[in-house]
Short mmCIF file of C-alpha atoms in Angstrom, two decimals:
data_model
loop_
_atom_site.label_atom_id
_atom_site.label_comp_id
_atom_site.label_asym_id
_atom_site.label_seq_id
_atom_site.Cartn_x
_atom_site.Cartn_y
_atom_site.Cartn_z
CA UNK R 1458 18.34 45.06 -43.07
CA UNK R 1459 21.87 44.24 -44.90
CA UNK R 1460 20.49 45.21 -47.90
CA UNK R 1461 19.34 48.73 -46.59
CA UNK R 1462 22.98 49.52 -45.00
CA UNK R 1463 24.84 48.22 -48.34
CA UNK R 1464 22.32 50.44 -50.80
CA UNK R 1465 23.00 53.32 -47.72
CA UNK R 1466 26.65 52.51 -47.82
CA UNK R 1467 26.87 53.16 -52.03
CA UNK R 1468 25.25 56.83 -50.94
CA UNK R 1469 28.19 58.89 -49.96
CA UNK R 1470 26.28 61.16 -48.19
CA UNK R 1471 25.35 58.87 -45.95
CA UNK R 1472 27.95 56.95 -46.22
CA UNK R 1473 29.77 59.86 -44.71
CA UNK R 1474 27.05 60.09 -41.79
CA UNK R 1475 27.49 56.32 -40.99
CA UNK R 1476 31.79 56.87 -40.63
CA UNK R 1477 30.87 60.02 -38.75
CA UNK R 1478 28.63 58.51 -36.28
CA UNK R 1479 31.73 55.36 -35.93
CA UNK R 1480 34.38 58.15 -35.63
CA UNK R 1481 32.27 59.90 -32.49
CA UNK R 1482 31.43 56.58 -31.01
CA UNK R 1483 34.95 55.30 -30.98
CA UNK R 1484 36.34 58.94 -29.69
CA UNK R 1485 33.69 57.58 -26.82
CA UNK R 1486 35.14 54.29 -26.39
CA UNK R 1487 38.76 55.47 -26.22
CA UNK R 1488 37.72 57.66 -23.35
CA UNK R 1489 36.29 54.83 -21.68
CA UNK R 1490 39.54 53.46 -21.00
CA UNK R 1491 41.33 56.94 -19.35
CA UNK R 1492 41.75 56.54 -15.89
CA UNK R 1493 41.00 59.03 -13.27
CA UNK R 1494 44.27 61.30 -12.79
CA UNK R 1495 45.26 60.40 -9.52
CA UNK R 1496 43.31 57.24 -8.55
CA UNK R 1497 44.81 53.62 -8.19
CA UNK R 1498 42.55 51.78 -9.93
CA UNK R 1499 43.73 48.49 -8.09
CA UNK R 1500 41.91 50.00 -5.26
CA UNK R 1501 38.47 50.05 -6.73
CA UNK R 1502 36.18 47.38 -6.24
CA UNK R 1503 32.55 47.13 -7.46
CA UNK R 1504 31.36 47.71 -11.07
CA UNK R 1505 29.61 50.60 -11.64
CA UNK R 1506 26.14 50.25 -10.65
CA UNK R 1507 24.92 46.78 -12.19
CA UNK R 1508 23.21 46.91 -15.52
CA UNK R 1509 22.15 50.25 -15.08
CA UNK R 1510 25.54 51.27 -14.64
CA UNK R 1511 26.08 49.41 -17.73
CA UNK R 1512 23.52 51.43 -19.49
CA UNK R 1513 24.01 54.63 -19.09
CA UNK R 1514 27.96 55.12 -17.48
CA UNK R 1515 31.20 54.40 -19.02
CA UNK R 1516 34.50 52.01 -17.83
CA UNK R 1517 34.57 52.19 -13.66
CA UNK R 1518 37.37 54.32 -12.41
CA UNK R 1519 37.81 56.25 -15.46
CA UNK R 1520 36.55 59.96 -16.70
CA UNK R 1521 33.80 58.71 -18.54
CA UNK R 1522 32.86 57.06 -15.70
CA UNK R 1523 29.34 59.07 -15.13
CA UNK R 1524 28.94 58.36 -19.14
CA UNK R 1525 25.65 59.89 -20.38
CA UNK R 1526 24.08 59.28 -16.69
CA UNK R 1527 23.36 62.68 -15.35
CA UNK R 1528 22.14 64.00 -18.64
CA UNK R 1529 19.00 61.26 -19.09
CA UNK R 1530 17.75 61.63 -15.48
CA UNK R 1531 17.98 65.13 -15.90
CA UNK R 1532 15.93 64.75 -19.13
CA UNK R 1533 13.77 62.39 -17.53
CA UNK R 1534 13.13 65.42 -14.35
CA UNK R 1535 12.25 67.73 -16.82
CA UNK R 1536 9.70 65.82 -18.26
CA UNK R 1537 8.13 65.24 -15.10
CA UNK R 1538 8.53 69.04 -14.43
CA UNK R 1539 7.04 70.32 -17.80
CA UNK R 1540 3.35 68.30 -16.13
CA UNK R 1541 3.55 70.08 -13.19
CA UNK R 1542 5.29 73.28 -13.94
CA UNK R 1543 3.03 75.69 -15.85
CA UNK R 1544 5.54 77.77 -17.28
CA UNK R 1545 7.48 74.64 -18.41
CA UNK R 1546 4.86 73.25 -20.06
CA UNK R 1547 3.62 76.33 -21.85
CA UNK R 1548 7.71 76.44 -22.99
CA UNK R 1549 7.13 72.64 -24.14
CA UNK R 1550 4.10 74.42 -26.68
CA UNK R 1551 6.22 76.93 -27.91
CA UNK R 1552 7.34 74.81 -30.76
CA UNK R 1553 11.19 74.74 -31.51
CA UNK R 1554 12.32 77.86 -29.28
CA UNK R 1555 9.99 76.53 -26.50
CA UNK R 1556 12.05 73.03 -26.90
CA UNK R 1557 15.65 74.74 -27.78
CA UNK R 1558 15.36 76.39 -23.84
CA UNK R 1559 14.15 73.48 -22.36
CA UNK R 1560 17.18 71.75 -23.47
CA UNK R 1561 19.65 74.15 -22.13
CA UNK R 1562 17.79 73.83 -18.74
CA UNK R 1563 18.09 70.20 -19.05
CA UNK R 1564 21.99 71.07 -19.65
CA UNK R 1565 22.07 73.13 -16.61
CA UNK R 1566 20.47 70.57 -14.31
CA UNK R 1567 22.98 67.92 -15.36
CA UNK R 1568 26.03 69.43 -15.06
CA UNK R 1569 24.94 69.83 -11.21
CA UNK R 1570 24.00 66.58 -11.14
CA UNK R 1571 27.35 65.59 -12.51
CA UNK R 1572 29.23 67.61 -9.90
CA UNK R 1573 26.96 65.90 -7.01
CA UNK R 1574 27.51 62.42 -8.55
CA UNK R 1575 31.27 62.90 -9.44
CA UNK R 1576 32.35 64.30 -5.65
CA UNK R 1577 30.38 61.68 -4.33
CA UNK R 1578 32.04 59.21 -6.16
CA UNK R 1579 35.47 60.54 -5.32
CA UNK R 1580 34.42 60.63 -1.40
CA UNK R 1581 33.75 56.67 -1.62
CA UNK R 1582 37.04 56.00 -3.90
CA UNK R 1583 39.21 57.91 -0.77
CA UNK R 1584 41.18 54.60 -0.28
CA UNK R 1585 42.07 54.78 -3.84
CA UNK R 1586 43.85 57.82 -4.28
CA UNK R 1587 47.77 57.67 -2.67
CA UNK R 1588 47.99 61.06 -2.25
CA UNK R 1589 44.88 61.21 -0.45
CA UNK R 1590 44.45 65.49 -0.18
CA UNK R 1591 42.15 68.15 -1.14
CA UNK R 1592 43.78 69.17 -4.29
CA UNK R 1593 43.58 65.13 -5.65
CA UNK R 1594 39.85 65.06 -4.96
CA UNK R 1595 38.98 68.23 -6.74
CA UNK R 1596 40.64 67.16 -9.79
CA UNK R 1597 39.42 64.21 -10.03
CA UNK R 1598 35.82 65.18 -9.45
CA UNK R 1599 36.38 67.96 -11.84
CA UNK R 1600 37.72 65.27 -14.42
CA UNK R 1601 34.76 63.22 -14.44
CA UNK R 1602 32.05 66.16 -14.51
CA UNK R 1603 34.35 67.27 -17.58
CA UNK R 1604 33.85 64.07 -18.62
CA UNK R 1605 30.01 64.17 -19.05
CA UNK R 1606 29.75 67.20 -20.15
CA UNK R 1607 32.17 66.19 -23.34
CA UNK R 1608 29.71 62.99 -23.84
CA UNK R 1609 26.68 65.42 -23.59
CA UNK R 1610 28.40 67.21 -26.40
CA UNK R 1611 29.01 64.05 -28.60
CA UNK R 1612 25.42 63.18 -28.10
CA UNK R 1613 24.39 66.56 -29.51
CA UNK R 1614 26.72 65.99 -32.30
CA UNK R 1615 24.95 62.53 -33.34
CA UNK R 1616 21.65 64.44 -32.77
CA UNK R 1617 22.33 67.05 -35.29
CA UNK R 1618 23.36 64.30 -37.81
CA UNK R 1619 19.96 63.14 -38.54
CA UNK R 1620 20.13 59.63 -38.04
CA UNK R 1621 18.76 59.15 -34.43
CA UNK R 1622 18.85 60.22 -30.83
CA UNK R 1623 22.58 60.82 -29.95
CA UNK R 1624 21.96 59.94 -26.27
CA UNK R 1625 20.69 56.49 -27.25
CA UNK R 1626 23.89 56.09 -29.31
CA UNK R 1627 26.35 56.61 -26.38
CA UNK R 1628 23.40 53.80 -24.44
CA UNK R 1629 24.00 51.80 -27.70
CA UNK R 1630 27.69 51.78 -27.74
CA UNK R 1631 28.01 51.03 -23.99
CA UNK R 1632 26.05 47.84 -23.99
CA UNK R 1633 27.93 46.69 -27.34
CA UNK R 1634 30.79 47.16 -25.21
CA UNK R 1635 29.89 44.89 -22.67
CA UNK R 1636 28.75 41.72 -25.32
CA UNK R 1637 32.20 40.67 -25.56
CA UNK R 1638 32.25 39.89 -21.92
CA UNK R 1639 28.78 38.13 -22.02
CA UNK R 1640 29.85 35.89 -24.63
CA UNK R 1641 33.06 34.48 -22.53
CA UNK R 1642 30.52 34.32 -19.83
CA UNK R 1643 28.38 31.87 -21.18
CA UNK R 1644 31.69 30.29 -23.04
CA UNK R 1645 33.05 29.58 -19.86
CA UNK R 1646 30.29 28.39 -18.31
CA UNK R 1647 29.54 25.58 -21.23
CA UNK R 1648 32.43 24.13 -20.24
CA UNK R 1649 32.20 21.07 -17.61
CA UNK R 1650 29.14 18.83 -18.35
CA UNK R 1651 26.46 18.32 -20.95
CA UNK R 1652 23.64 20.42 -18.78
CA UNK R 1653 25.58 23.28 -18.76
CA UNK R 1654 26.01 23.19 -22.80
CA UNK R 1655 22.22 22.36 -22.95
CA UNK R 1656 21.73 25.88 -20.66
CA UNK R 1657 23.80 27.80 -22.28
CA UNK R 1658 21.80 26.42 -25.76
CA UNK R 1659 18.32 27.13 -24.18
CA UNK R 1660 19.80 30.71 -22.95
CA UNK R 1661 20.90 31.89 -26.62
CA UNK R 1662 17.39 30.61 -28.32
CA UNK R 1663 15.34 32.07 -25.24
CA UNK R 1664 17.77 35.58 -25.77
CA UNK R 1665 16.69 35.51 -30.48
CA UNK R 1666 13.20 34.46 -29.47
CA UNK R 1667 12.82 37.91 -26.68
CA UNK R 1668 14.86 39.60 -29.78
CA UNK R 1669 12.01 39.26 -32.10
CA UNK R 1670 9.05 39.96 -29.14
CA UNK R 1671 10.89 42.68 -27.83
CA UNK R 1672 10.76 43.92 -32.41
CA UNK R 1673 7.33 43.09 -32.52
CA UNK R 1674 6.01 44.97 -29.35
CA UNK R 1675 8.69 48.08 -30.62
CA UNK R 1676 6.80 48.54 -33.82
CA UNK R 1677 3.42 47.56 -32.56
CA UNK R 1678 0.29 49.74 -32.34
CA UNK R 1679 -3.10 50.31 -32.63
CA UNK R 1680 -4.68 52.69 -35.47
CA UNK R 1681 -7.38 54.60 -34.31
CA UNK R 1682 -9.61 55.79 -37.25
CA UNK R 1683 -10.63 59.20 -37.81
CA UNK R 1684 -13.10 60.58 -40.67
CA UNK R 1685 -13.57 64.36 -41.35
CA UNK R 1686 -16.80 65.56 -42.62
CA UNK R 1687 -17.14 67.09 -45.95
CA UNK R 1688 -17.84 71.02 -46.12
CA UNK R 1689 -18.65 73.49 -48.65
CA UNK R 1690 -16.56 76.32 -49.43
CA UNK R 1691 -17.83 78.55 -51.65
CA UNK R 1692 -17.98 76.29 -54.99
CA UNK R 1693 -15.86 73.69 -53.54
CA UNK R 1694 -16.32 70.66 -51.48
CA UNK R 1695 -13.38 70.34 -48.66
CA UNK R 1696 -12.63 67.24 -46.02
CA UNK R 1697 -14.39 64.00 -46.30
CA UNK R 1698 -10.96 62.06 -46.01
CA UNK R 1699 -10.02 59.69 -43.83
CA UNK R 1700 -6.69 59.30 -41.47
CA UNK R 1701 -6.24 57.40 -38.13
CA UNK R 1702 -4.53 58.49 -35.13
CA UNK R 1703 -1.15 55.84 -33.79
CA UNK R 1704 -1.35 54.61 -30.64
CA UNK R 1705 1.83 52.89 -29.52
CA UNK R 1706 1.58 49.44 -27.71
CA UNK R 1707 4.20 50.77 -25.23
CA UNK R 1708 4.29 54.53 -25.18
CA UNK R 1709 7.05 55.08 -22.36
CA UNK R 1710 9.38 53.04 -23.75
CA UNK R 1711 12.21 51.56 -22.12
CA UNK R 1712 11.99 54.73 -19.72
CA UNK R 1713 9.96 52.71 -16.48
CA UNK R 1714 12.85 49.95 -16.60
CA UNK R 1715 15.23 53.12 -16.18
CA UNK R 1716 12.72 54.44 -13.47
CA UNK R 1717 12.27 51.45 -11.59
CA UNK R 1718 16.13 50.45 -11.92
CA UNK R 1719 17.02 53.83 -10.20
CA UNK R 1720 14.62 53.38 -7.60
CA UNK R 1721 15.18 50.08 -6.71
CA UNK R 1722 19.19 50.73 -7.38
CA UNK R 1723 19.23 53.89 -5.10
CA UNK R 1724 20.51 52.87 -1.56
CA UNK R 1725 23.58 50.18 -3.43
CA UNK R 1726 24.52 53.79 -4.90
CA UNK R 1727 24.20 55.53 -1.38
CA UNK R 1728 25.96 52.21 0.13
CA UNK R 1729 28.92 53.26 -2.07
CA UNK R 1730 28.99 56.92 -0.44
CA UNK R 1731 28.56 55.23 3.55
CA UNK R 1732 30.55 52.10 3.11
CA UNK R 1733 30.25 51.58 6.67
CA UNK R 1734 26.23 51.61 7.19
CA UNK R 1735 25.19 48.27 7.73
CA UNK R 1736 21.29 48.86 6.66
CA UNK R 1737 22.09 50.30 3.43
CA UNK R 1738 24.11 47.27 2.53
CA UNK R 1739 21.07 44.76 3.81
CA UNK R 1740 18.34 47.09 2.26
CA UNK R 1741 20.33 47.13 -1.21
CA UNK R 1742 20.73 43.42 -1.29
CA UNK R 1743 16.84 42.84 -0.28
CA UNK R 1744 15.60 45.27 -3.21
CA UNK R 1745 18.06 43.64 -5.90
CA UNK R 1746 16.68 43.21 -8.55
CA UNK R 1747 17.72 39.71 -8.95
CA UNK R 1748 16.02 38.96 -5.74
CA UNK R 1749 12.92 36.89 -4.20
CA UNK R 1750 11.85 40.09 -3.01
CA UNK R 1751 13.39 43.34 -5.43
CA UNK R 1752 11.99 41.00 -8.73
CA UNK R 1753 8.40 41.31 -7.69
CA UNK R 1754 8.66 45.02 -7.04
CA UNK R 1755 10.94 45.61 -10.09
CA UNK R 1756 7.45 44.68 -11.70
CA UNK R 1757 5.22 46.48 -10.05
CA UNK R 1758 7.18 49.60 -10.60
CA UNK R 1759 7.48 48.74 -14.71
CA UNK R 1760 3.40 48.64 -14.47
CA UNK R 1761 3.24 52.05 -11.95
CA UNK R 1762 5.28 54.35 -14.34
CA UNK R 1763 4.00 52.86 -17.87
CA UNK R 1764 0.62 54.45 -16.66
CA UNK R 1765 2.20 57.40 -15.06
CA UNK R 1766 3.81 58.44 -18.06
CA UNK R 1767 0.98 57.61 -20.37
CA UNK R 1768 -1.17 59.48 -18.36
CA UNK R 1769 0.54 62.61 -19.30
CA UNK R 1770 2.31 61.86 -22.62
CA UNK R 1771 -1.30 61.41 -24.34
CA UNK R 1772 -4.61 64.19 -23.35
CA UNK R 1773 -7.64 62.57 -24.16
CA UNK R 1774 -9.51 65.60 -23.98
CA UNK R 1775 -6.89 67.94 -25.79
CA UNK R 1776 -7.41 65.35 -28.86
CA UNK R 1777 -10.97 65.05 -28.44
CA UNK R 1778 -11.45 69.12 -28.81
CA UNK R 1779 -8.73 69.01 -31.57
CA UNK R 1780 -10.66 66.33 -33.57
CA UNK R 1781 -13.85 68.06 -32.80
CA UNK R 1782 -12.50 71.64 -34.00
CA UNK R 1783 -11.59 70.51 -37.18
CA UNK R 1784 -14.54 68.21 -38.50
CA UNK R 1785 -12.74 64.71 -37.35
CA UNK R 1786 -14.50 62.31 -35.37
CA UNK R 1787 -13.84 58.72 -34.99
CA UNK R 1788 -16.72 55.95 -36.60
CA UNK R 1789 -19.11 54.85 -34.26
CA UNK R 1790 -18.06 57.58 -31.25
CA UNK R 1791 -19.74 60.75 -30.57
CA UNK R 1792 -17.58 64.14 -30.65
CA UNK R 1793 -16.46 65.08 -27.23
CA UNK R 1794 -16.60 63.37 -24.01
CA UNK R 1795 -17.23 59.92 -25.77
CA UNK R 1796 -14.81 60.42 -28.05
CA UNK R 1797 -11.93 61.46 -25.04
CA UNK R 1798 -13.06 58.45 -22.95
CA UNK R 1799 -12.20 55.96 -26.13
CA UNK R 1800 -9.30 57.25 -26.41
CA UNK R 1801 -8.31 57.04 -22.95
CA UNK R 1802 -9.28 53.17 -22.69
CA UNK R 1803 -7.61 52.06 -25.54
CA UNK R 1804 -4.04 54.40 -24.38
CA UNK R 1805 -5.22 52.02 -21.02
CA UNK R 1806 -5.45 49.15 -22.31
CA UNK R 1807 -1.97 49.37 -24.63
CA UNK R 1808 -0.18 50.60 -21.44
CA UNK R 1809 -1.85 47.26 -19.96
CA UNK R 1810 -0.30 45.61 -22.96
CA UNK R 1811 3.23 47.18 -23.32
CA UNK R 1812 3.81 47.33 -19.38
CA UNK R 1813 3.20 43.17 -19.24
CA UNK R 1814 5.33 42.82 -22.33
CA UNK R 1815 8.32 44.76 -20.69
CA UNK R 1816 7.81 43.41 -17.68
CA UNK R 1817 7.94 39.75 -19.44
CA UNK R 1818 11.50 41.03 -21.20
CA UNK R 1819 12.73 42.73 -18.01
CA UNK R 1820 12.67 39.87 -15.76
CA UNK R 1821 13.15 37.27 -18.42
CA UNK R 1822 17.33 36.95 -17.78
CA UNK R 1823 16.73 37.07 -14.40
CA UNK R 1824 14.44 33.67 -14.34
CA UNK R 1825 17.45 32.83 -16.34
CA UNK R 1826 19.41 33.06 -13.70
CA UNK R 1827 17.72 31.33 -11.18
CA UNK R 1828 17.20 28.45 -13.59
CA UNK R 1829 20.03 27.58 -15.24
CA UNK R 1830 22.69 29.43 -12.72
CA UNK R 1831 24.46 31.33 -15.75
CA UNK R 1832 25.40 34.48 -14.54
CA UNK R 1833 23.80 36.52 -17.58
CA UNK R 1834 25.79 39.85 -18.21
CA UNK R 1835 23.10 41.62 -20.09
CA UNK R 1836 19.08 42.51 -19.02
CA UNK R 1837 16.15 42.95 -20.86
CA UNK R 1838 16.83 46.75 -20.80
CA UNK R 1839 19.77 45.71 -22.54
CA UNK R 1840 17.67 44.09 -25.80
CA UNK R 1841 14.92 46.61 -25.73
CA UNK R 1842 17.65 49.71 -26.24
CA UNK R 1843 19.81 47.52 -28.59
CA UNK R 1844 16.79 46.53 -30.86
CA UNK R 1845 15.06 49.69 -30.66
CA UNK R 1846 18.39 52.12 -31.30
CA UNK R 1847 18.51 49.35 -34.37
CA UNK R 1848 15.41 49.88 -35.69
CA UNK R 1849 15.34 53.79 -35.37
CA UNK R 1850 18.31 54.12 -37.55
CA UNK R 1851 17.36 51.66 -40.12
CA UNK R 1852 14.01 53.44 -40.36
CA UNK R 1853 16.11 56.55 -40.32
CA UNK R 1854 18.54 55.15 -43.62
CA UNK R 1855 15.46 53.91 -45.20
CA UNK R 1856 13.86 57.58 -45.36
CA UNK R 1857 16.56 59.19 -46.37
CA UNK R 1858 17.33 56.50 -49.06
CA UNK R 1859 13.36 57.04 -50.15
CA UNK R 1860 13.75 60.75 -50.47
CA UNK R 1861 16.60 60.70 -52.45
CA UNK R 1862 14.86 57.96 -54.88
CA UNK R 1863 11.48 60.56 -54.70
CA UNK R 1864 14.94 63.31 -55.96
CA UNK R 1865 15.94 61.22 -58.71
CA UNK R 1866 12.22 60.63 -60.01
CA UNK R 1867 11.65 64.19 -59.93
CA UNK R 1868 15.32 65.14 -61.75
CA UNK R 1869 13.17 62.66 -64.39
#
């Protein structure tokens, strides 16, 4: 890995990439720390949503506040739209315009997100603002939709760089933010007695050792082989080669621990807004996540959206009729209906796999904590974005160093 960023770094086109991608992120981190015009900010209590606060919103209190928040669940609506929206979904076929509109809808919907979240947000910081009138709110709602509209912009901006998703960048910075603070955590709590060295010990193997799983499940997959029959055309014989068709281990990513997070986090975030409901308050502290009760559902959610979304992300039968239209067939499997029914078991049985795996690295610091009583700042969302925004842009250096290499053979 150090040897791909130092040949990368001797490259000065992408050595230029790299500093631009720095420059953006640390535009994102200074605006982390700009209060809300108007607010007291020795008036705010709470801290922004628990880790998936952490994930996806910026500093608490200040105009990033929202971060990148409204922007992925209105990316993650749209997806769910595009199954059950005909129009949507014949816009998702249309190839690069199809995509390009579908994006600016996704814009749309999250700016009115962001003005829903923002005024709500202002309504349950009313204590905090001295000048407590109509003009004060506005402004400071305003501020913080401003806000996320300027970080959907920087995303884009990373986007059109080339080296990886821009929204998982803003993600990426945010929880590299927040290590600092885990680190003085666990520093603090070493010191005192032997046992709590000896946890804190056990805490940072257990945290390298999900590090590698959470590497090894990112990359993982199963190959399905396809063969293609040889034809004659005119004098010439055409196909007869052989390919294989990926099929990721987890193919939802780290999107069901976002799904099940927001579910499970969704009355604490209305508690916020009605401070002085009583239910919300109990019902948000029974579904916590960190909870006797919230863990076990946490992890029945993680399985429940893996297979949703991997029961629309992949068509078995689409793939079947593709394979069977152009001479491909996998060994051993008849064309058609056999062939879509293979495919759908083994998409069921990775989803198996990858939902148990996240599930394992979800609820992983959260054992942690019940064990060793370390109050662990980061989740396993936390080490499945880090290592997989990691990987993406080292694979993403490592192409771009291999075309340049295919340039220079060529200039030979």
């Amino acid at each position: 890995m150090f040897g791909t960023f130092a040949n990368a770094w001797k490259i000065k086109d992408i050595r230029n990439k790299l500093l631009y991608i720095l420059l953006v992120l640390l535009i994102f981190r200074i605006g982390s720390h700009i209060p809300v015009p108007g607010i007291n900010m020795d008036y705010l209590t709470g801290g922004g949503g628990g880790i998936l606060g952490m994930l996806v919103g910026g500093e608490w209190g200040t105009i990033f506040t929202m971060g990148i928040g409204p922007y992925i669940t209105a990316s993650i609506i749209m997806q769910l739209l595009a199954v059950a929206v005909p129009r949507l979904e014949q816009m998702k076929k249309d190839g690069a315009e199809g995509r390009k509109k579908i994006n600016q809808i996704t814009r749309y919907l999250a700016v009115v997100m962001a003005v829903g979240q923002a005024y709500g947000m202002t309504f349950a910081w009313r204590e905090a603002f001295p000048f407590g009138n109509f003009y004060v709110f506005f402004v400071a709602g305003l501020t913080m939709v401003a806000g996320t509209i300027f970080i959907m912009w920087l995303s884009e901006l990373l986007t059109e760089k080339g080296m990886g998703n821009g929204a998982s960048f803003i993600i990426f910075a945010n929880v590299l933010s927040s290590l600092p603070r885990g680190i003085i955590t666990l520093y603090d709590h070493s010191i005192g007695s032997v046992f709590n060295v000896v946890s804190v010990i056990i805490v940072m193997l257990l945290f390298v050792i999900m590090v590698g799983f959470v590497a090894l499940i990112s990359e993982g997959q199963r190959k399905l082989q396809v063969q293609y029959s040889k034809k004659m055309v005119g004098r010439q014989m055409y196909g007869g080669q052989s390919s294989f068709i990926p099929v990721k281990v987890n193919l939802a990513g780290v999107l069901p621990i976002i799904f099940a997070m927001s579910i499970l986090g969704f009355p604490e975030q209305l508690a916020m807004f009605f401070p002085n409901w009583a239910w919300l308050e109990r019902a948000s502290e029974i579904l916590s996540i960190s909870g006797a009760i919230g863990a076990p559902i946490y992890i029945v959610l993680i399985f429940v959206f893996t297979f949703f979304y991997a029961s629309f992300s992949i068509n078995p039968v689409e793939m079947a009729e593709n394979l069977k239209k152009n001479g491909g067939f996998i060994p051993g499997i008849r064309p058609g209906k056999p062939t879509s029914d293979f495919i759908k078991r083994t998409v069921n049985r990775m989803s198996w796999v990858g939902a148990a795996s996240y599930a394992i690295v979800a609820i992983a610091p959260i054992v942690m904590e019940w064990i060793f009583r370390i109050p662990i700042g980061w989740g396993g969302t936390t080490i499945i974005i880090v290592v997989g925004v990691a990987l993406d842009i080292i694979k993403k250096i490592e192409s771009q160093l291999l075309m340049r290499n295919y340039k220079g053979f060529l200039a030979q």
